[in-house]
Amino acid sequence: MCYNMFMTRYARRLDGKTFVITGVTSGIGRGLAQKLILDNGCRVIGVGRSVEKMASLISALGENARLLDGRLFDVSQRENWLSLASSLSSSGVRIDGIVNGAGILPHFANTGKTTPENVEKALKTNFLATVYAVDALRQALCESPVIVNISSAAALATIAGTGAYSASKSALKSYTEALRAEMRGKGQVSLIMPGFARTEIFREQNTTIESSRLFMMMSMPADKMVAKIYRAVARGRRRAVIGKDAKAMDFLYRLLPSFAPEIISSVIRRAKTPLFSDVFND
Ligand SMILES: NC(=O)c1ccc[n+]([C@@H]2O[C@H](COP(=O)([O-])OP(=O)(O)OC[C@H]3O[C@@H](n4cnc5c(N)ncnc54)[C@H](OP(=O)(O)O)[C@@H]3O)[C@@H](O)[C@H]2O)c1
């Protein structure tokens, strides 16, 4: 009861704000957009690529869909961000925050089997898209803005077969920390590092997350992850490590920085999960 009242007080400071959110067509981004619209009456300029998935979000929002301004574009192309900035400027729209949620999880494979093109795609979508967004939208930001960058537990300790993803999320972590230091006292910069959540992000893998007991034990349902990220943002958290897998990775890396990636990879290898079959049967 007390906790709910405490949270309500924090969450109210987001009421009526205008956010640009990427990745609104699926998973975490969609969940955050829905919460900000339905719980806080926020206006969301929501970015995704899929027409069908955007239509599904609009239909789920019902009459509140008027608070969603859906934009379909590829976040990894800088010119698309410059076009969005120019369209906001010509219509006089100011924004209170940006949630950089769009991301991809490339197929789990050893570095020797990952093409440079796939590494570039991960870096552009998971890291450079945020750089483009912050750069292009800087002029449109109101005073004391909220910037939320969704990195990953993969930036805390990497796992064999996830080099491109971990590199992109580590770059995002460092960029976010530098941005926070630069914006000290001038806004909120939240670095979110989730562990595994059961969304559609595993679409590039050999199999679903449900096929692995270890991953089902370690991961959390998408709606629970969304609620935890929303709470972290509402409370103005600077850094949120979410999920027991993420917390364990954080702890292990702090304790044994030279061995943590091997220890975690070895646990996954022993579990013989089909998700990592191309990594450990190589
Ligand atoms: N789920 C996890 O276990 C987990 C763990 C740690 C961190 N994260 C991070 O959390 C964020 C959200 O992931 P999720 O699990 O919600 O994944 P998801 O369900 O696959 O959703 C990804 C979203 O990103 C959008 N997107 C991807 N590439 C894009 C591009 N080039 N241009 C525009 N939009 C693009 C997708 O749009 P379309 O579908 O319309 O293409 C979709 O809306 C990602 O940054 C991810 O790395 C997830």
GROMACS .gro file of C-alpha atoms and ligand atoms in nm:
model
  330
    1MET     CA    1   0.000   0.000   0.000
    2CYS     CA    2   0.272   0.243   0.113
    3TYR     CA    3   0.488   0.133  -0.179
    4ASN     CA    4   0.203   0.198  -0.424
    5MET     CA    5   0.147   0.548  -0.284
    6PHE     CA    6   0.521   0.614  -0.305
    7MET     CA    7   0.530   0.494  -0.667
    8THR     CA    8   0.219   0.689  -0.760
    9ARG     CA    9   0.383   1.008  -0.632
   10TYR     CA   10   0.693   0.943  -0.845
   11ALA     CA   11   0.499   0.834  -1.152
   12ARG     CA   12   0.286   1.152  -1.146
   13ARG     CA   13   0.585   1.361  -1.248
   14LEU     CA   14   0.562   1.195  -1.591
   15ASP     CA   15   0.200   1.303  -1.639
   16GLY     CA   16   0.119   1.478  -1.964
   17LYS     CA   17   0.476   1.473  -2.096
   18THR     CA   18   0.568   1.422  -2.462
   19PHE     CA   19   0.809   1.136  -2.537
   20VAL     CA   20   0.975   1.003  -2.849
   21ILE     CA   21   0.994   0.625  -2.799
   22THR     CA   22   1.162   0.385  -3.041
   23GLY     CA   23   1.063   0.019  -3.066
   24VAL     CA   24   0.694   0.087  -2.989
   25THR     CA   25   0.575  -0.187  -3.221
   26SER     CA   26   0.689  -0.473  -3.000
   27GLY     CA   27   0.798  -0.593  -2.655
   28ILE     CA   28   0.947  -0.348  -2.408
   29GLY     CA   29   0.903  -0.032  -2.620
   30ARG     CA   30   0.538  -0.115  -2.685
   31GLY     CA   31   0.476  -0.184  -2.316
   32LEU     CA   32   0.641   0.142  -2.207
   33ALA     CA   33   0.447   0.342  -2.466
   34GLN     CA   34   0.120   0.188  -2.346
   35LYS     CA   35   0.198   0.261  -1.979
   36LEU     CA   36   0.301   0.622  -2.045
   37ILE     CA   37  -0.011   0.683  -2.253
   38LEU     CA   38  -0.264   0.496  -2.038
   39ASP     CA   39  -0.124   0.570  -1.688
   40ASN     CA   40   0.024   0.916  -1.741
   41GLY     CA   41  -0.170   1.060  -2.035
   42CYS     CA   42   0.162   1.118  -2.213
   43ARG     CA   43   0.177   1.202  -2.579
   44VAL     CA   44   0.403   0.950  -2.753
   45ILE     CA   45   0.575   0.995  -3.086
   46GLY     CA   46   0.630   0.623  -3.135
   47VAL     CA   47   0.879   0.479  -3.382
   48GLY     CA   48   0.878   0.131  -3.536
   49ARG     CA   49   0.894  -0.031  -3.880
   50SER     CA   50   0.606  -0.274  -3.906
   51VAL     CA   51   0.275  -0.133  -4.033
   52GLU     CA   52   0.080  -0.431  -3.893
   53LYS     CA   53   0.237  -0.406  -3.548
   54MET     CA   54   0.180  -0.030  -3.533
   55ALA     CA   55  -0.187  -0.094  -3.626
   56SER     CA   56  -0.207  -0.352  -3.346
   57LEU     CA   57  -0.076  -0.097  -3.093
   58ILE     CA   58  -0.325   0.164  -3.215
   59SER     CA   59  -0.608  -0.083  -3.179
   60ALA     CA   60  -0.492  -0.186  -2.827
   61LEU     CA   61  -0.492   0.180  -2.719
   62GLY     CA   62  -0.855   0.231  -2.823
   63GLU     CA   63  -0.965   0.592  -2.783
   64ASN     CA   64  -0.627   0.678  -2.624
   65ALA     CA   65  -0.466   0.615  -2.964
   66ARG     CA   66  -0.512   0.989  -3.020
   67LEU     CA   67  -0.210   1.029  -2.788
   68LEU     CA   68   0.007   0.819  -3.019
   69ASP     CA   69   0.177   0.972  -3.321
   70GLY     CA   70   0.312   0.659  -3.493
   71ARG     CA   71   0.611   0.701  -3.726
   72LEU     CA   72   0.744   0.420  -3.942
   73PHE     CA   73   1.115   0.444  -4.018
   74ASP     CA   74   1.448   0.270  -3.979
   75VAL     CA   75   1.619   0.415  -3.669
   76SER     CA   76   1.962   0.308  -3.794
   77GLN     CA   77   1.957   0.567  -4.076
   78ARG     CA   78   2.063   0.916  -3.961
   79GLU     CA   79   1.865   1.097  -4.232
   80ASN     CA   80   1.541   0.955  -4.087
   81TRP     CA   81   1.617   1.124  -3.755
   82LEU     CA   82   1.696   1.452  -3.929
   83SER     CA   83   1.358   1.429  -4.107
   84LEU     CA   84   1.177   1.364  -3.778
   85ALA     CA   85   1.354   1.661  -3.616
   86SER     CA   86   1.258   1.886  -3.905
   87SER     CA   87   0.895   1.769  -3.899
   88LEU     CA   88   0.875   1.834  -3.521
   89SER     CA   89   1.033   2.174  -3.562
   90SER     CA   90   0.797   2.279  -3.843
   91SER     CA   91   0.495   2.179  -3.634
   92GLY     CA   92   0.640   2.347  -3.322
   93VAL     CA   93   0.644   2.025  -3.115
   94ARG     CA   94   0.873   2.021  -2.810
   95ILE     CA   95   0.956   1.694  -2.638
   96ASP     CA   96   1.017   1.614  -2.272
   97GLY     CA   97   1.203   1.291  -2.327
   98ILE     CA   98   1.339   1.017  -2.551
   99VAL     CA   99   1.323   0.644  -2.479
  100ASN     CA  100   1.570   0.461  -2.703
  101GLY     CA  101   1.422   0.113  -2.700
  102ALA     CA  102   1.458  -0.022  -3.056
  103GLY     CA  103   1.705  -0.305  -3.077
  104ILE     CA  104   1.797  -0.633  -3.243
  105LEU     CA  105   1.958  -0.950  -3.110
  106PRO     CA  106   2.165  -1.107  -3.388
  107HIS     CA  107   2.179  -1.486  -3.428
  108PHE     CA  108   2.397  -1.637  -3.152
  109ALA     CA  109   2.717  -1.743  -3.333
  110ASN     CA  110   3.090  -1.731  -3.276
  111THR     CA  111   3.279  -1.423  -3.395
  112GLY     CA  112   3.432  -1.624  -3.683
  113LYS     CA  113   3.083  -1.703  -3.812
  114THR     CA  114   2.946  -1.349  -3.773
  115THR     CA  115   2.989  -1.132  -4.081
  116PRO     CA  116   3.117  -0.774  -4.044
  117GLU     CA  117   2.783  -0.667  -4.201
  118ASN     CA  118   2.596  -0.826  -3.910
  119VAL     CA  119   2.821  -0.652  -3.659
  120GLU     CA  120   2.764  -0.320  -3.836
  121LYS     CA  121   2.387  -0.375  -3.834
  122ALA     CA  122   2.391  -0.442  -3.457
  123LEU     CA  123   2.606  -0.136  -3.390
  124LYS     CA  124   2.387   0.087  -3.608
  125THR     CA  125   2.056  -0.030  -3.462
  126ASN     CA  126   2.155  -0.080  -3.098
  127PHE     CA  127   2.403   0.205  -3.058
  128LEU     CA  128   2.429   0.460  -3.340
  129ALA     CA  129   2.050   0.498  -3.364
  130THR     CA  130   2.057   0.645  -3.011
  131VAL     CA  131   2.343   0.879  -3.103
  132TYR     CA  132   2.145   0.996  -3.410
  133ALA     CA  133   1.828   1.039  -3.202
  134VAL     CA  134   1.989   1.240  -2.923
  135ASP     CA  135   2.182   1.454  -3.171
  136ALA     CA  136   1.886   1.526  -3.401
  137LEU     CA  137   1.632   1.587  -3.124
  138ARG     CA  138   1.855   1.796  -2.893
  139GLN     CA  139   1.703   2.124  -3.019
  140ALA     CA  140   1.348   1.992  -2.967
  141LEU     CA  141   1.409   1.892  -2.603
  142CYS     CA  142   1.243   2.094  -2.327
  143GLU     CA  143   1.431   2.200  -2.016
  144SER     CA  144   1.522   1.914  -1.782
  145PRO     CA  145   1.450   1.632  -2.025
  146VAL     CA  146   1.433   1.258  -1.952
  147ILE     CA  147   1.655   1.036  -2.168
  148VAL     CA  148   1.619   0.660  -2.125
  149ASN     CA  149   1.862   0.430  -2.304
  150ILE     CA  150   1.786   0.059  -2.299
  151SER     CA  151   2.118  -0.120  -2.295
  152SER     CA  152   2.143  -0.479  -2.167
  153ALA     CA  153   2.300  -0.709  -1.909
  154ALA     CA  154   2.521  -0.804  -2.205
  155ALA     CA  155   2.705  -0.477  -2.138
  156LEU     CA  156   2.783  -0.596  -1.785
  157ALA     CA  157   2.938  -0.931  -1.881
  158THR     CA  158   2.942  -1.082  -2.225
  159ILE     CA  159   2.868  -1.442  -2.330
  160ALA     CA  160   3.031  -1.648  -2.610
  161GLY     CA  161   2.836  -1.605  -2.933
  162THR     CA  162   2.704  -1.257  -2.846
  163GLY     CA  163   3.005  -1.042  -2.945
  164ALA     CA  164   2.822  -0.804  -3.181
  165TYR     CA  165   2.526  -0.756  -2.945
  166SER     CA  166   2.743  -0.708  -2.635
  167ALA     CA  167   2.971  -0.463  -2.818
  168SER     CA  168   2.673  -0.253  -2.931
  169LYS     CA  169   2.518  -0.249  -2.584
  170SER     CA  170   2.853  -0.172  -2.417
  171ALA     CA  171   2.900   0.123  -2.653
  172LEU     CA  172   2.552   0.242  -2.559
  173LYS     CA  173   2.635   0.206  -2.187
  174SER     CA  174   2.951   0.419  -2.217
  175TYR     CA  175   2.778   0.680  -2.433
  176THR     CA  176   2.490   0.704  -2.183
  177GLU     CA  177   2.727   0.744  -1.889
  178ALA     CA  178   2.915   1.025  -2.069
  179LEU     CA  179   2.585   1.194  -2.160
  180ARG     CA  180   2.470   1.172  -1.798
  181ALA     CA  181   2.792   1.331  -1.674
  182GLU     CA  182   2.754   1.612  -1.930
  183MET     CA  183   2.388   1.671  -1.844
  184ARG     CA  184   2.445   1.669  -1.468
  185GLY     CA  185   2.178   1.887  -1.307
  186LYS     CA  186   2.016   1.953  -1.646
  187GLY     CA  187   1.798   1.644  -1.682
  188GLN     CA  188   1.754   1.273  -1.616
  189VAL     CA  189   1.962   1.018  -1.806
  190SER     CA  190   1.865   0.661  -1.720
  191LEU     CA  191   2.073   0.363  -1.825
  192ILE     CA  192   1.859   0.049  -1.820
  193MET     CA  193   2.031  -0.288  -1.823
  194PRO     CA  194   1.773  -0.565  -1.843
  195GLY     CA  195   1.844  -0.934  -1.826
  196PHE     CA  196   1.650  -1.174  -2.050
  197ALA     CA  197   1.281  -1.091  -2.099
  198ARG     CA  198   1.040  -1.305  -2.299
  199THR     CA  199   0.971  -1.082  -2.601
  200GLU     CA  200   0.999  -1.140  -2.976
  201ILE     CA  201   1.366  -1.040  -2.976
  202PHE     CA  202   1.476  -1.405  -3.008
  203ARG     CA  203   1.337  -1.426  -3.364
  204GLU     CA  204   1.686  -1.457  -3.517
  205GLN     CA  205   1.775  -1.762  -3.304
  206ASN     CA  206   1.745  -2.132  -3.394
  207THR     CA  207   1.466  -2.183  -3.146
  208THR     CA  208   1.243  -2.008  -2.896
  209ILE     CA  209   1.344  -1.919  -2.540
  210GLU     CA  210   1.070  -2.159  -2.418
  211SER     CA  211   1.283  -2.452  -2.540
  212SER     CA  212   1.543  -2.386  -2.273
  213ARG     CA  213   1.478  -2.459  -1.905
  214LEU     CA  214   1.778  -2.250  -1.802
  215PHE     CA  215   1.657  -1.944  -1.996
  216MET     CA  216   1.298  -1.989  -1.879
  217MET     CA  217   1.429  -1.991  -1.520
  218MET     CA  218   1.653  -1.686  -1.573
  219SER     CA  219   1.423  -1.469  -1.783
  220MET     CA  220   1.113  -1.273  -1.687
  221PRO     CA  221   0.781  -1.216  -1.865
  222ALA     CA  222   0.777  -0.907  -2.086
  223ASP     CA  223   0.506  -0.727  -1.885
  224LYS     CA  224   0.701  -0.770  -1.560
  225MET     CA  225   1.013  -0.627  -1.728
  226VAL     CA  226   0.812  -0.332  -1.861
  227ALA     CA  227   0.672  -0.260  -1.512
  228LYS     CA  228   1.021  -0.264  -1.361
  229ILE     CA  229   1.167  -0.036  -1.630
  230TYR     CA  230   0.871   0.202  -1.594
  231ARG     CA  231   0.930   0.217  -1.216
  232ALA     CA  232   1.301   0.285  -1.265
  233VAL     CA  233   1.222   0.570  -1.507
  234ALA     CA  234   0.951   0.716  -1.283
  235ARG     CA  235   1.189   0.713  -0.986
  236GLY     CA  236   1.457   0.887  -1.191
  237ARG     CA  237   1.703   0.598  -1.153
  238ARG     CA  238   2.041   0.669  -1.313
  239ARG     CA  239   2.122   0.300  -1.362
  240ALA     CA  240   1.889   0.004  -1.332
  241VAL     CA  241   2.010  -0.357  -1.354
  242ILE     CA  242   1.691  -0.560  -1.388
  243GLY     CA  243   1.641  -0.936  -1.347
  244LYS     CA  244   1.818  -1.201  -1.143
  245ASP     CA  245   2.034  -1.304  -1.441
  246ALA     CA  246   2.146  -0.942  -1.493
  247LYS     CA  247   2.223  -0.900  -1.123
  248ALA     CA  248   2.421  -1.226  -1.117
  249MET     CA  249   2.621  -1.118  -1.426
  250ASP     CA  250   2.692  -0.779  -1.267
  251PHE     CA  251   2.807  -0.941  -0.941
  252LEU     CA  252   3.026  -1.201  -1.111
  253TYR     CA  253   3.195  -0.946  -1.337
  254ARG     CA  254   3.275  -0.718  -1.043
  255LEU     CA  255   3.416  -1.016  -0.851
  256LEU     CA  256   3.610  -1.186  -1.132
  257PRO     CA  257   3.641  -0.952  -1.430
  258SER     CA  258   3.887  -1.174  -1.619
  259PHE     CA  259   3.689  -1.494  -1.579
  260ALA     CA  260   3.321  -1.392  -1.568
  261PRO     CA  261   3.250  -1.425  -1.944
  262GLU     CA  262   3.404  -1.774  -1.947
  263ILE     CA  263   3.221  -1.885  -1.634
  264ILE     CA  264   2.883  -1.766  -1.765
  265SER     CA  265   2.949  -1.919  -2.109
  266SER     CA  266   3.047  -2.246  -1.944
  267VAL     CA  267   2.720  -2.259  -1.746
  268ILE     CA  268   2.525  -2.209  -2.071
  269ARG     CA  269   2.735  -2.472  -2.255
  270ARG     CA  270   2.669  -2.729  -1.981
  271ALA     CA  271   2.295  -2.657  -1.994
  272LYS     CA  272   2.308  -2.771  -2.362
  273THR     CA  273   2.045  -2.515  -2.456
  274PRO     CA  274   1.943  -2.532  -2.825
  275LEU     CA  275   1.948  -2.149  -2.826
  276PHE     CA  276   2.329  -2.161  -2.822
  277SER     CA  277   2.372  -2.477  -3.032
  278ASP     CA  278   2.559  -2.289  -3.311
  279VAL     CA  279   2.801  -2.151  -3.052
  280PHE     CA  280   2.890  -2.456  -2.847
  281ASN     CA  281   2.856  -2.728  -3.114
  282ASP     CA  282   3.079  -2.535  -3.354
  283LIG     N1  283   1.411  -0.903  -2.446
  283LIG     C1  284   1.528  -0.914  -2.383
  283LIG     O1  285   1.567  -1.021  -2.332
  283LIG     C2  286   1.618  -0.794  -2.369
  283LIG     C3  287   1.722  -0.799  -2.276
  283LIG     C4  288   1.808  -0.690  -2.264
  283LIG     C5  289   1.788  -0.577  -2.342
  283LIG     N2  290   1.687  -0.573  -2.432
  283LIG     C6  291   1.672  -0.454  -2.516
  283LIG     O2  292   1.543  -0.400  -2.501
  283LIG     C7  293   1.507  -0.333  -2.621
  283LIG     C8  294   1.368  -0.382  -2.665
  283LIG     O3  295   1.378  -0.520  -2.696
  283LIG     P1  296   1.252  -0.616  -2.701
  283LIG     O4  297   1.288  -0.736  -2.622
  283LIG     O5  298   1.130  -0.542  -2.670
  283LIG     O6  299   1.258  -0.659  -2.856
  283LIG     P2  300   1.143  -0.675  -2.967
  283LIG     O7  301   1.019  -0.728  -2.907
  283LIG     O8  302   1.209  -0.751  -3.075
  283LIG     O9  303   1.118  -0.524  -3.014
  283LIG     C9  304   1.217  -0.455  -3.085
  283LIG    C10  305   1.160  -0.325  -3.136
  283LIG    O10  306   1.265  -0.253  -3.200
  283LIG    C11  307   1.218  -0.211  -3.329
  283LIG     N3  308   1.330  -0.204  -3.422
  283LIG    C12  309   1.429  -0.293  -3.442
  283LIG     N4  310   1.511  -0.252  -3.537
  283LIG    C13  311   1.462  -0.133  -3.581
  283LIG    C14  312   1.502  -0.041  -3.681
  283LIG     N5  313   1.614  -0.059  -3.755
  283LIG     N6  314   1.428   0.070  -3.699
  283LIG    C15  315   1.316   0.092  -3.626
  283LIG     N7  316   1.273   0.008  -3.531
  283LIG    C16  317   1.345  -0.103  -3.509
  283LIG    C17  318   1.118  -0.316  -3.370
  283LIG    O11  319   1.033  -0.261  -3.468
  283LIG     P3  320   0.961  -0.353  -3.583
  283LIG    O12  321   0.916  -0.479  -3.513
  283LIG    O13  322   0.847  -0.267  -3.627
  283LIG    O14  323   1.064  -0.378  -3.686
  283LIG    C18  324   1.048  -0.343  -3.237
  283LIG    O15  325   0.950  -0.246  -3.215
  283LIG    C19  326   1.616  -0.363  -2.723
  283LIG    O16  327   1.706  -0.255  -2.729
  283LIG    C20  328   1.686  -0.484  -2.664
  283LIG    O17  329   1.818  -0.496  -2.705
  283LIG    C21  330   1.600  -0.679  -2.447
   0.00000   0.00000   0.00000
